[in-house]
Coordinates of C-alpha atoms and ligand atoms in Angstrom, one line a residue:
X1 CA 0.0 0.0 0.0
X2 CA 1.8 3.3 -0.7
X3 CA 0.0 6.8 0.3
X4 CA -1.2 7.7 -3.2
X5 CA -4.0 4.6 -3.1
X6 CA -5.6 6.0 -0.4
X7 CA -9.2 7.4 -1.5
X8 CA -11.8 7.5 1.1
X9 CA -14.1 9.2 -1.3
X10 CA -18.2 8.7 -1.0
X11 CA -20.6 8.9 -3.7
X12 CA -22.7 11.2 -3.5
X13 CA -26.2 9.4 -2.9
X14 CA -23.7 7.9 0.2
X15 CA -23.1 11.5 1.6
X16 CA -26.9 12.8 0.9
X17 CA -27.7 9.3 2.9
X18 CA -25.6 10.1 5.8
X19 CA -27.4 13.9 6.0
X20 CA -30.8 12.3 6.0
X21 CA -30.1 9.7 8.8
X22 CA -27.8 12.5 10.7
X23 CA -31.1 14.7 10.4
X24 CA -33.3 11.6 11.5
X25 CA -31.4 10.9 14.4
X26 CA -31.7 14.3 16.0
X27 CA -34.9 15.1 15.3
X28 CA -36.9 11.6 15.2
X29 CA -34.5 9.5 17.6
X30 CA -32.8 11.3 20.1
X31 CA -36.1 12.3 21.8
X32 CA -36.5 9.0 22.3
X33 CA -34.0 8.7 24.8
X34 CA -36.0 9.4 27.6
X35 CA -38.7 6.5 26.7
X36 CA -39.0 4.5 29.9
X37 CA -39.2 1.6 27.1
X38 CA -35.5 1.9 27.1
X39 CA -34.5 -0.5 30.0
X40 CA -31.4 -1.8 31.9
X41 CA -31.9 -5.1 29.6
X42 CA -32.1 -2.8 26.5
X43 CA -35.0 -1.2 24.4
X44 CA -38.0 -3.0 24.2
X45 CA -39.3 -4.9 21.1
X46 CA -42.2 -2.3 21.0
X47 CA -39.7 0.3 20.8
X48 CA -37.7 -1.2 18.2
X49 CA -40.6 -1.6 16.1
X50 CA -41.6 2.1 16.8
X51 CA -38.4 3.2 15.6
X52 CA -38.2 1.1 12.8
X53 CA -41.1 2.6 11.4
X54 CA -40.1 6.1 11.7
X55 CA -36.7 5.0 10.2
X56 CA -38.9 3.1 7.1
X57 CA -41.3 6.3 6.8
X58 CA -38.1 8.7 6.6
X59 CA -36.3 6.4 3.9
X60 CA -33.3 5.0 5.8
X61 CA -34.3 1.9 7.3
X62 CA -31.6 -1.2 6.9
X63 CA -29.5 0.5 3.9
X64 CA -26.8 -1.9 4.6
X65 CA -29.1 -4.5 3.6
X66 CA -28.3 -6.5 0.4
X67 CA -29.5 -4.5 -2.3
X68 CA -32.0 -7.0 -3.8
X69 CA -33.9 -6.9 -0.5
X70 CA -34.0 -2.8 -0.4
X71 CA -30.6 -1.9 1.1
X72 CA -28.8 0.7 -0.4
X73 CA -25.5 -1.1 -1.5
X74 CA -23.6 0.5 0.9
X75 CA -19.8 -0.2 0.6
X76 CA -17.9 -0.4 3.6
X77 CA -16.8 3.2 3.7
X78 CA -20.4 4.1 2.8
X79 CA -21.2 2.0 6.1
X80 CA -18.8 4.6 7.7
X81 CA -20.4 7.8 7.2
X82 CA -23.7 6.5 7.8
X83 CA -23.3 4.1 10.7
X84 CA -21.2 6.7 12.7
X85 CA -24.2 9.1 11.9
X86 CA -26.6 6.4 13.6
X87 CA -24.5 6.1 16.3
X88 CA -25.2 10.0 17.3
X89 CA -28.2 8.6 19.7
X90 CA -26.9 5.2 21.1
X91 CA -31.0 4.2 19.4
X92 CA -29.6 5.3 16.0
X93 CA -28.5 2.1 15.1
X94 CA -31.7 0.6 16.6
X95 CA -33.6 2.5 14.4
X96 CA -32.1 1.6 11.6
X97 CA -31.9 -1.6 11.7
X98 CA -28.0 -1.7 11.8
X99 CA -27.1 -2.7 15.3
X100 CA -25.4 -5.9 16.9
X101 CA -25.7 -8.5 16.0
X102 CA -28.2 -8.3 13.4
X103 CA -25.8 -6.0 11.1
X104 CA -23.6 -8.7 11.9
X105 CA -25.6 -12.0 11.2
X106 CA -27.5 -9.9 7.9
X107 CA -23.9 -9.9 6.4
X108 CA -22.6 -13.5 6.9
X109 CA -25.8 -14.4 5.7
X110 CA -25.4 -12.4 2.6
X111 CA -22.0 -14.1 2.1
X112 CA -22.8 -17.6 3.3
X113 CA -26.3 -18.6 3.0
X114 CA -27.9 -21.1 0.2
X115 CA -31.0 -19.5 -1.6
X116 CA -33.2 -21.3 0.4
X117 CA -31.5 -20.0 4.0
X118 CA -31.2 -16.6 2.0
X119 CA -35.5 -16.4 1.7
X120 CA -36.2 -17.9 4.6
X121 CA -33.7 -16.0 7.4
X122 CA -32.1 -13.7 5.8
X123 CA -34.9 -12.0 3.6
X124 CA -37.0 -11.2 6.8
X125 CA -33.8 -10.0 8.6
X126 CA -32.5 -7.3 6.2
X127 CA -35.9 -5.9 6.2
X128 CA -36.1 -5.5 9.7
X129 CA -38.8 -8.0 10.1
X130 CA -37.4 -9.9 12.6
X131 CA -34.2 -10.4 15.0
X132 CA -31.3 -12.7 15.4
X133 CA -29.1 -13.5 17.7
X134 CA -25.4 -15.2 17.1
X135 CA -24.5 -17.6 20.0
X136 CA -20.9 -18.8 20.2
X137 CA -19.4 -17.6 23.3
X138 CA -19.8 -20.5 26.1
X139 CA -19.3 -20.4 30.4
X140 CA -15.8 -21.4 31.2
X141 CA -14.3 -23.8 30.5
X142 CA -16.2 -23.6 26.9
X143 CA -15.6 -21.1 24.3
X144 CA -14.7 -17.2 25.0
X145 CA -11.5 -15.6 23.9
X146 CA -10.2 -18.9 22.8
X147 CA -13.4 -20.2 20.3
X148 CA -11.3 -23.5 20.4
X149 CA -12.5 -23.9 23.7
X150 CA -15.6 -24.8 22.1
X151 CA -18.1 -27.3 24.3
X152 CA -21.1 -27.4 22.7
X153 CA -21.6 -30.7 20.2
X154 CA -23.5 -31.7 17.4
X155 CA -23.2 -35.0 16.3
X156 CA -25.4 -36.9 13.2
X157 CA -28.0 -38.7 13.9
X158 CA -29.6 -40.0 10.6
X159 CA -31.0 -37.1 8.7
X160 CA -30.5 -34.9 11.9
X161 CA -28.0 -33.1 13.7
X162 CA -28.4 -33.4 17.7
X163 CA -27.2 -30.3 19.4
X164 CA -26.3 -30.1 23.2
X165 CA -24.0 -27.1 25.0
X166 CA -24.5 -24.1 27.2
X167 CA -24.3 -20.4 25.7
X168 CA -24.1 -17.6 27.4
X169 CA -23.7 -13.2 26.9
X170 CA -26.1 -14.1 23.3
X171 CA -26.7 -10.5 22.5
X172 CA -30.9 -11.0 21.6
X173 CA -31.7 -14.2 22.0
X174 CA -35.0 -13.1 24.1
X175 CA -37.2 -12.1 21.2
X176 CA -35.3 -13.3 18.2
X177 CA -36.7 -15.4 15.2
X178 CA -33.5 -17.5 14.9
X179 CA -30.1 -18.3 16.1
X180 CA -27.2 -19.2 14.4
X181 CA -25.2 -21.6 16.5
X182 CA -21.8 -22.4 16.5
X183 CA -21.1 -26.2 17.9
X184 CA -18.2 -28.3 17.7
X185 CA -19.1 -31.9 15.3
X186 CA -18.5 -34.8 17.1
X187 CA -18.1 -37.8 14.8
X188 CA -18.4 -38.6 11.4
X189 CA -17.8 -35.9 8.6
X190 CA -16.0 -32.5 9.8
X191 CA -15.2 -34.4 13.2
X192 CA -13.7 -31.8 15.5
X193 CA -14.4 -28.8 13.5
X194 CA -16.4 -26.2 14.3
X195 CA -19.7 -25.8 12.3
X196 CA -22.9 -23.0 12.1
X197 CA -26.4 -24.1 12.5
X198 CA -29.7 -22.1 11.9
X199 CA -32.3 -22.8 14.1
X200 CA -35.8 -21.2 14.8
X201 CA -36.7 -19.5 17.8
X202 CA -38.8 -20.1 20.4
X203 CA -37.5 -23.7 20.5
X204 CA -38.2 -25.8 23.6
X205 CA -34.5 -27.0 23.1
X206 CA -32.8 -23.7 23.4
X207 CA -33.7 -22.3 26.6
X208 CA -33.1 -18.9 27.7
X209 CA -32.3 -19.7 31.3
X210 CA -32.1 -15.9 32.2
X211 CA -31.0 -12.3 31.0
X212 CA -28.1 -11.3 32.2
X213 CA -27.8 -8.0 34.6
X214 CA -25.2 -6.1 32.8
X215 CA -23.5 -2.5 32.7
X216 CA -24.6 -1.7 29.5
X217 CA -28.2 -1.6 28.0
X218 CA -28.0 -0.2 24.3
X219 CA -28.7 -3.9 22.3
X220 CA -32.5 -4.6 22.6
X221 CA -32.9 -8.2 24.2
X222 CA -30.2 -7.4 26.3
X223 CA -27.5 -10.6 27.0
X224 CA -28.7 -14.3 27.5
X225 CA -27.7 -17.5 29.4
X226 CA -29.3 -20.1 26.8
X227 CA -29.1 -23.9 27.5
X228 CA -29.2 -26.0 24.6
X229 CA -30.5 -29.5 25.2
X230 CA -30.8 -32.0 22.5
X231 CA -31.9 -30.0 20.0
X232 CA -32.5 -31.6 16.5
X233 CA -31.7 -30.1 13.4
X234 CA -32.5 -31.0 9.7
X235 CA -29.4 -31.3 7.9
X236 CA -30.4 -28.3 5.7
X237 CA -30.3 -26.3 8.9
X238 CA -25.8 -26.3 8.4
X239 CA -25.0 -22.5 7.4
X240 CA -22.0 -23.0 4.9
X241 CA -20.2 -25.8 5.2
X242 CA -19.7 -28.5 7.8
X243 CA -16.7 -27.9 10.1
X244 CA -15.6 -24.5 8.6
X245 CA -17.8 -22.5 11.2
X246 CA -14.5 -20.4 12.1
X247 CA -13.8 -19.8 8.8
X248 CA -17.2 -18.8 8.1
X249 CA -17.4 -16.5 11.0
X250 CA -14.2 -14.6 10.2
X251 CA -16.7 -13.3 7.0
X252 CA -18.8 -12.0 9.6
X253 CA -16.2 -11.1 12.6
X254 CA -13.8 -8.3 10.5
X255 CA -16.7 -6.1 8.6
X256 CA -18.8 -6.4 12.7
X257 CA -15.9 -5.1 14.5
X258 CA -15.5 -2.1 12.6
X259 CA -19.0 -1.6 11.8
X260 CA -19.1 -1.3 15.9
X261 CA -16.1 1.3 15.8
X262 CA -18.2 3.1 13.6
X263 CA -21.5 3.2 15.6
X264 CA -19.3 3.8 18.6
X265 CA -17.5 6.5 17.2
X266 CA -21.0 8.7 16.3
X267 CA -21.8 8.5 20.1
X268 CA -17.9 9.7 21.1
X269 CA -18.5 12.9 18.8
X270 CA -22.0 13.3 20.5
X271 CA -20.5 13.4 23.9
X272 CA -17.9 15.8 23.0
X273 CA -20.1 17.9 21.5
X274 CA -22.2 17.8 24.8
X275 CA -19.1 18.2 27.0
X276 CA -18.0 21.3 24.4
X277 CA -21.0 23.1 25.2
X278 CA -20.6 22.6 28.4
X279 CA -17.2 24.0 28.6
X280 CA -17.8 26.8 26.4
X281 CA -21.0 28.0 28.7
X282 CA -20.4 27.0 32.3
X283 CA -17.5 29.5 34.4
X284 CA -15.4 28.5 37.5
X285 CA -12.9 31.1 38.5
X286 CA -13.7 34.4 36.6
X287 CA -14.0 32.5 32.6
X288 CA -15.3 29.3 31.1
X289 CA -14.2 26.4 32.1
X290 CA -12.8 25.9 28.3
X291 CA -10.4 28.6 29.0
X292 CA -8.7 26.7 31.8
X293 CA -5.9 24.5 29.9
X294 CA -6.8 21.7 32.2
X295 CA -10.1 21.5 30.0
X296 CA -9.3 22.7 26.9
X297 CA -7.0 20.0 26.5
X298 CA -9.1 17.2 27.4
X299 CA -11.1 18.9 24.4
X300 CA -8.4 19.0 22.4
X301 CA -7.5 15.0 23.5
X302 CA -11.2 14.1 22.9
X303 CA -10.5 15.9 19.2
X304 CA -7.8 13.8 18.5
X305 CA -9.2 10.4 19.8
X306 CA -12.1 11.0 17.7
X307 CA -9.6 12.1 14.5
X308 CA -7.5 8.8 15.1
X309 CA -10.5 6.7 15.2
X310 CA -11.9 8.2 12.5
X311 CA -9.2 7.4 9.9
X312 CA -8.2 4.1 11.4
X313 CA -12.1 3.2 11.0
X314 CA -11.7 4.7 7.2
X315 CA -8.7 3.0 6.5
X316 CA -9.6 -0.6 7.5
X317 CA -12.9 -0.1 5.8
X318 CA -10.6 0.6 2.2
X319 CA -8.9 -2.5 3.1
X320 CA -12.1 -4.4 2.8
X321 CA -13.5 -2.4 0.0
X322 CA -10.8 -3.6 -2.0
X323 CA -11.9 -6.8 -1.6
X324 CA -8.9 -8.0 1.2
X325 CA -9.9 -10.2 4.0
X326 CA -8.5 -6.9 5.8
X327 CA -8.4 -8.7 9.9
X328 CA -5.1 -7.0 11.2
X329 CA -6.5 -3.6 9.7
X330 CA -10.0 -4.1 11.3
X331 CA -8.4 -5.3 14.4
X332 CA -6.2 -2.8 15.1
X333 CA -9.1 -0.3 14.3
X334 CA -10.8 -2.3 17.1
X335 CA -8.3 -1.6 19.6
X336 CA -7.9 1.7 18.6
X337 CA -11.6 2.7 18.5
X338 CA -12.6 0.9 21.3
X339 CA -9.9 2.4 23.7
X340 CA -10.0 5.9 21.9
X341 CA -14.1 6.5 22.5
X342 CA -13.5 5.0 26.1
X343 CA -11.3 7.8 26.6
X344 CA -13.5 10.3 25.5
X345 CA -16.6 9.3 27.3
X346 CA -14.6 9.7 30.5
X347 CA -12.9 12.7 29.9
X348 CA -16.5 14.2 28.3
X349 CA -18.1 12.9 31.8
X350 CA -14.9 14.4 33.8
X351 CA -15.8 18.0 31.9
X352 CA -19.7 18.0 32.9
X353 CA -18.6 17.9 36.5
X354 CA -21.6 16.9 38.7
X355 CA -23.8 16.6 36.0
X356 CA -21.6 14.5 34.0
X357 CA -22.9 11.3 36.4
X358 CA -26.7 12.4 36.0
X359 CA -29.0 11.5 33.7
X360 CA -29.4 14.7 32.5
X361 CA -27.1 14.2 29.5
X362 CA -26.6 10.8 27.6
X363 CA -22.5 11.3 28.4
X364 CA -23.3 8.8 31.4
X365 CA -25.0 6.1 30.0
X366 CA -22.4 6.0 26.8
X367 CA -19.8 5.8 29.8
X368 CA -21.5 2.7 31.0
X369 CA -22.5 1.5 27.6
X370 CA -19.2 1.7 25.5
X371 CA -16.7 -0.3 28.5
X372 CA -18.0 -3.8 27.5
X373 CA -16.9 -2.5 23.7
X374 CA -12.8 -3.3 24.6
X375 CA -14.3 -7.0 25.8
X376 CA -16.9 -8.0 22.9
X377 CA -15.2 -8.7 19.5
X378 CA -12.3 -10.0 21.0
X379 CA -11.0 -8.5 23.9
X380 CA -7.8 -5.5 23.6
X381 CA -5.2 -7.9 25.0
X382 CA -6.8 -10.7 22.6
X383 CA -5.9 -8.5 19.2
X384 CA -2.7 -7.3 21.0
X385 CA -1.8 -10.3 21.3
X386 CA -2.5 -11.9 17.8
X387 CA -1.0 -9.2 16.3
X388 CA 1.9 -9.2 18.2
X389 CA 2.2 -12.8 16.9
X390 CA 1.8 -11.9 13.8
X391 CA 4.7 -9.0 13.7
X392 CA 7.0 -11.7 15.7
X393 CA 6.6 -14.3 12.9
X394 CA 6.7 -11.4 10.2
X395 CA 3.5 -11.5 8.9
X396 CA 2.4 -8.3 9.6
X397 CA 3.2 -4.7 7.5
Ligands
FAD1 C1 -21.9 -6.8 25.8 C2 -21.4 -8.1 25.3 C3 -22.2 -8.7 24.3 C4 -21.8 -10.0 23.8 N1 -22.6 -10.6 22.8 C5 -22.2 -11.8 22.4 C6 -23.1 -12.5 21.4 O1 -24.1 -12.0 21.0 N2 -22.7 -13.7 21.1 C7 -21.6 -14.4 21.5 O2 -21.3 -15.5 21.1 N3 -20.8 -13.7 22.4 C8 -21.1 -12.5 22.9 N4 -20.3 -11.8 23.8 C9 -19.2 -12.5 24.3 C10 -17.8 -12.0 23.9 O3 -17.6 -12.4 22.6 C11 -16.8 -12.5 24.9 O4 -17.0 -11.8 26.1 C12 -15.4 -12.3 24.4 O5 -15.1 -13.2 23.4 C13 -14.4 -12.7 25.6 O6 -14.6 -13.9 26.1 P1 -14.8 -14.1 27.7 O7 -15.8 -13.1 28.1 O8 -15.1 -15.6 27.9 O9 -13.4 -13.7 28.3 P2 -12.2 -14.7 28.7 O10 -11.9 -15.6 27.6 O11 -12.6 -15.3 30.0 O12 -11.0 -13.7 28.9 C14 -11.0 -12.8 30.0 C15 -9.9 -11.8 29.8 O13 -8.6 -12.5 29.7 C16 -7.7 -11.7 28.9 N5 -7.2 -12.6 27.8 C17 -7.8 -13.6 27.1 N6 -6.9 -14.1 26.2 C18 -5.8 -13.4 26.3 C19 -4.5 -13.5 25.6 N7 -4.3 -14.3 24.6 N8 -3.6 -12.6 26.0 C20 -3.8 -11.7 27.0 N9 -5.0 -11.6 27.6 C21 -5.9 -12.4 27.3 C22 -8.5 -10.5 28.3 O14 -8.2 -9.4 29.1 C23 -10.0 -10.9 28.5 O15 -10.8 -9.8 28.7 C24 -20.7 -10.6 24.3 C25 -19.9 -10.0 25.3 C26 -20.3 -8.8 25.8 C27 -19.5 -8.1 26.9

């Protein structure tokens, strides 16, 4: 890559896209935030479905869908500009359809699925019909940072696959129309491999045992402990091919990690823009508080967290547009977004003083919200790691 092939250009239906949802969000969504819909396990169904048809009526419902089923053929730096304009109100990306982990699961299934898988799950999900959830991460000892850990089997039996493991943090499962699961075969063809399996929801196999009580509360369904418990399968219900479920869910694991910088990265500008007017209006000791240097520079840091994110997000999202698998560029944007917006929530929370911790402004929810983005996705230490690897061995630019 030399300098001169950067071009992080948009069309312009891409830009006039990004206006519209920009003006959506501020004037449909964000007074939405006070909706006692919005609960410590997320935004309600009813309020998804509210905001969905807001999004539908003002023309910018799902436009990362696949084209064929009304999405707006977004490339990946065209999911930049408009994903970080949802993420301005942390219901943005609720409203339009292009949250986690449905923008995730929409996009493996657009890669992945068999026409038949494409009508019947994906058609429904890119049109906002329905939710998903992805469930691969597992109680220790089973599957977390190290997806080899893997517990949860299928083996064959006859025309069926028989499912058993325990699943737990699934981002949706309460309220979704399917799961894709992620189960390690045991016996017979792809023995030991890792394979993905559609299922319908509600199943009297896949329990939700109970939803978690977490820090955050922006994904609607918050996080589930599911038990699966001999769950049979048609064959037909395999998504790609038998024992290549990692492989398949590095399709969906790169483009999701970034498109989460990006919806991230809208709500860090939001809280510095809240935490600029702050600083511009409130005085302590004879002039704003901006003039002190102690805050002006945690404006000026906040500026240049967002900058960095920005271009790292851009960058990575090139790397994919040119059709590269692009994982150390979209991991490294991981780290670097999630850390950067981390940074600026506090800091924007640290410059709103008392209020900072209220309710009054969304700068302390986004506090709350954005930690768990440094653990989901692989965690920091987890793409440090890798790509440390990778520059010991020399495979890495
Ligand atoms: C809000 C939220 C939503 C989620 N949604 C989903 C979902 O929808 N579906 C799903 O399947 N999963 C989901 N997850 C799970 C997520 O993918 C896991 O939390 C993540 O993969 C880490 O696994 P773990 O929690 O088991 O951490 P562990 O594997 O127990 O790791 C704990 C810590 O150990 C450290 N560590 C691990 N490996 C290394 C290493 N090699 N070097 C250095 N340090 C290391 C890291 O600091 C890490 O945070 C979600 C998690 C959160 C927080």
């Amino acid at each position: 890559m030399t300098a001169l092939d950067l071009n992080f250009a948009l069309p312009s239906h891409v830009t006039d896209l990004a206006a519209r949802v920009k003006t959506f969000v501020q004037e449909q969504v964000i007074p939405y935030e006070k909706d006692p819909r919005w609960t410590s396990h997320g935004p309600t169904d009813e309020l998804r479905r509210e905001l969905n048809a807001l999004a539908a009526r003002a023309g910018v419902l799902a436009p990362h869908a696949p084209e064929e089923f009304g999405g707006a053929g977004l490339s990946h730096i065209g999911r930049a500009a408009v994903f970080t304009a949802a993420g301005y109100s942390m219901l943005g990306p609720i409203a339009l359809h292009c949250a986690a982990p449905d923008e995730g699961n929409i996009h493996m299934l657009d890669v992945i699925a068999n026409p038949e898988q494409r009508q019947r799950y994906l058609k429904p999900l890119a049109t906002g019909v329905v939710r998903s959830c992805f469930c691969m991460t597992e109680p220790a000892p089973g599957a977390g940072s190290d997806p080899g850990q893997m517990q949860t089997t299928a083996r064959r039996d006859g025309n069926e696959w028989v499912i058993d493991g325990d699943k737990w943090l699934i981002t949706g499962a309460e309220g979704a129309a399917f799961a894709i699961i992620m189960a390690k075969v045991v016996g017979g063809e792809g023995d030991g491999g890792a394979t993905m399996f559609l299922a319908d929801l509600p199943n009297p196999a896949i329990r939700i045992e109970r939803t978690l009580d977490t820090m955050d509360s922006s994904f609607v369904g918050g996080h589930a402990v599911v038990r699966i418990d001999n769950l049979r399968l048609p064959a037909d219900a395999v998504l790609g091919e038998v024992g290549q479920g990692f492989r398949h869910a590095q399709v969906r694991l790169a483009p999701a990690r970034l498109t989460h910088c990006m919806r991230w990265l809208g709500s860090a500008i939001r809280a510095h823009e809240i935490a600029t007017d702050y600083a511009r209006r409130r005085t302590a000791f004879g002039k704003p508080l901006g003039s002190h240097e102690g805050v002006s520079f945690m404006l000026a840091d906040n500026a240049m967290d967002i900058h960095t994110a920005q271009l790292t997000i851009w960058h990575a999202a090139w790397v994919l547009d040119k059709g590269e698998r692009g994982g150390t560029e979209s991991s490294m944007a991981k780290v670097v977004c999630s850390e950067a917006v981390a940074r600026v929530a506090d800091r924007s929370l640290q410059i709103l003083g008392g209020l900072g911790i209220t309710r009054d402004t969304v700068v302390e929810r986004f506090y709350r919200d954005v930690r768990a983005f440094r653990i989901y996705d692989g965690p920091s230490e987890v793409h440090r790691w890798a790509l440390g690897r990778r520059i010991v061995q020399g495979q890495a630019g």
